[in-house]
Amino acid sequence: QVQLVESGGGLVQAGDSLRLSCAASGRPFSSYAMGWFRQAPGKEREFVATISRSGGDTAYTNSVKGRFAISRDNAKNTVFLQMNTLKPEDTAVYYCVGRFGDMSELVRNYPYWGQGTQVTVSS
């Protein structure tokens, strides 16, 4: 089992930055690919970013490429999502996710989810 706790959400203006953090506990963190998904009101959860176990590989949804950066610190069991140049359409609840093994962009492949943190971007 892996427990995930997100932090760092909040209310910001368009163009601002936020950094989300996700602290993991449980089995060896370095065994898990990690990621971030988001869900806006009335919409399905969507993939945002994922990072490999070592941190050497990453992937992003097209709408955040060049603005968001996922990273991890395996020594501190933490994964981050740096979000720059935020837009109102980035408003959503952001979820930290984990899975044993390789990266994935599919919701169904992640058994471990945090409780979510709200990000609201005003125009």
Coordinates of C-alpha atoms in Angstrom, one line a residue:
Q1 CA 0.0 0.0 0.0
V2 CA 1.0 3.6 -0.7
Q3 CA -0.5 6.6 0.9
L4 CA -0.4 9.9 -0.9
V5 CA -1.0 13.4 0.5
E6 CA -1.1 16.4 -1.8
S7 CA -0.4 20.0 -0.8
G8 CA 0.2 23.4 -2.4
G9 CA -3.1 24.2 -4.1
G10 CA -4.8 27.5 -3.8
L11 CA -6.3 30.5 -5.6
V12 CA -4.1 32.4 -8.0
Q13 CA -4.4 34.8 -10.9
A14 CA -3.8 33.9 -14.6
G15 CA -0.1 34.0 -15.3
D16 CA 0.9 33.1 -11.8
S17 CA 2.8 29.9 -10.6
L18 CA 2.1 27.2 -8.1
R19 CA 4.0 24.2 -7.0
L20 CA 2.1 21.1 -5.9
S21 CA 3.7 18.5 -3.6
C22 CA 2.8 14.9 -2.9
A23 CA 4.2 13.1 0.1
A24 CA 4.2 9.3 -0.2
S25 CA 4.4 6.7 2.6
G26 CA 4.4 3.0 2.4
R27 CA 6.4 0.7 0.1
P28 CA 9.7 1.9 -1.4
F29 CA 8.9 5.1 -3.3
S30 CA 11.4 4.5 -6.0
S31 CA 9.5 1.4 -7.1
Y32 CA 6.6 3.5 -8.2
A33 CA 5.9 5.6 -11.2
M34 CA 4.1 8.7 -10.2
G35 CA 1.8 11.1 -11.9
W36 CA -0.8 13.9 -11.6
F37 CA -4.3 13.9 -12.9
R38 CA -6.9 16.7 -12.6
Q39 CA -10.7 17.0 -12.6
A40 CA -12.6 20.1 -13.4
P41 CA -16.3 20.6 -12.4
G42 CA -18.5 18.6 -14.7
K43 CA -15.6 16.9 -16.5
E44 CA -13.9 13.6 -16.3
R45 CA -10.5 13.1 -14.7
E46 CA -7.7 13.8 -17.2
F47 CA -4.0 13.0 -17.3
V48 CA -1.6 15.9 -16.6
A49 CA 1.9 14.4 -16.2
T50 CA 3.8 11.3 -15.2
I51 CA 7.3 10.5 -14.2
S52 CA 9.3 7.3 -14.2
R53 CA 10.6 5.6 -11.1
S54 CA 14.1 7.1 -11.4
G55 CA 12.8 10.5 -12.5
G56 CA 14.6 10.2 -15.8
D57 CA 11.6 10.1 -18.0
T58 CA 8.5 12.3 -18.0
A59 CA 5.4 12.8 -20.1
Y60 CA 2.7 15.5 -20.3
T61 CA -0.6 16.2 -21.8
N62 CA -0.3 18.6 -24.7
S63 CA -2.2 21.5 -22.9
V64 CA 0.5 21.8 -20.2
K65 CA 3.7 21.1 -22.2
G66 CA 6.1 23.9 -21.7
R67 CA 4.2 25.3 -18.7
F68 CA 4.2 22.4 -16.2
A69 CA 7.1 20.3 -14.9
I70 CA 6.9 17.1 -12.9
S71 CA 9.8 16.0 -10.7
R72 CA 10.5 13.7 -7.8
D73 CA 12.9 13.4 -4.9
N74 CA 13.2 9.7 -4.1
A75 CA 15.2 10.4 -0.9
K76 CA 12.3 12.4 0.4
N77 CA 9.5 10.3 -1.0
T78 CA 8.0 13.3 -2.7
V79 CA 6.8 14.2 -6.2
F80 CA 6.2 17.8 -7.4
L81 CA 4.3 19.5 -10.1
Q82 CA 5.6 23.0 -10.9
M83 CA 2.9 24.9 -12.7
N84 CA 3.8 28.1 -14.5
T85 CA 1.8 30.6 -16.6
L86 CA -1.4 29.2 -15.1
K87 CA -4.6 29.7 -17.1
P88 CA -8.3 29.7 -16.0
E89 CA -8.7 26.4 -17.8
D90 CA -6.2 24.8 -15.4
T91 CA -8.7 25.2 -12.6
A92 CA -9.4 21.7 -11.2
V93 CA -8.8 19.4 -8.3
Y94 CA -5.4 17.9 -8.8
Y95 CA -4.7 14.4 -7.8
C96 CA -1.3 12.7 -7.1
V97 CA -1.2 9.1 -8.3
G98 CA 1.1 6.1 -8.1
R99 CA 1.6 2.7 -9.6
F100 CA 4.1 0.0 -9.2
G101 CA 6.2 -0.2 -12.4
D102 CA 6.3 1.9 -15.5
M103 CA 4.7 5.3 -16.3
S104 CA 1.2 5.4 -17.7
E105 CA -1.3 8.1 -18.9
L106 CA -4.3 6.0 -18.1
V107 CA -6.5 6.6 -15.1
R108 CA -7.3 2.9 -14.8
N109 CA -3.6 2.0 -14.4
Y110 CA -3.2 3.9 -11.1
P111 CA -4.3 2.1 -8.0
Y112 CA -3.1 4.7 -5.6
W113 CA -4.6 8.2 -5.4
G114 CA -4.3 11.1 -3.0
Q115 CA -7.3 13.1 -1.7
G116 CA -6.8 15.9 -4.2
T117 CA -5.9 19.6 -3.8
Q118 CA -7.9 22.4 -5.4
V119 CA -6.3 24.8 -7.8
T120 CA -8.3 27.8 -8.9
V121 CA -7.0 30.3 -11.5
S122 CA -8.9 33.5 -11.9
S123 CA -8.9 35.6 -15.0

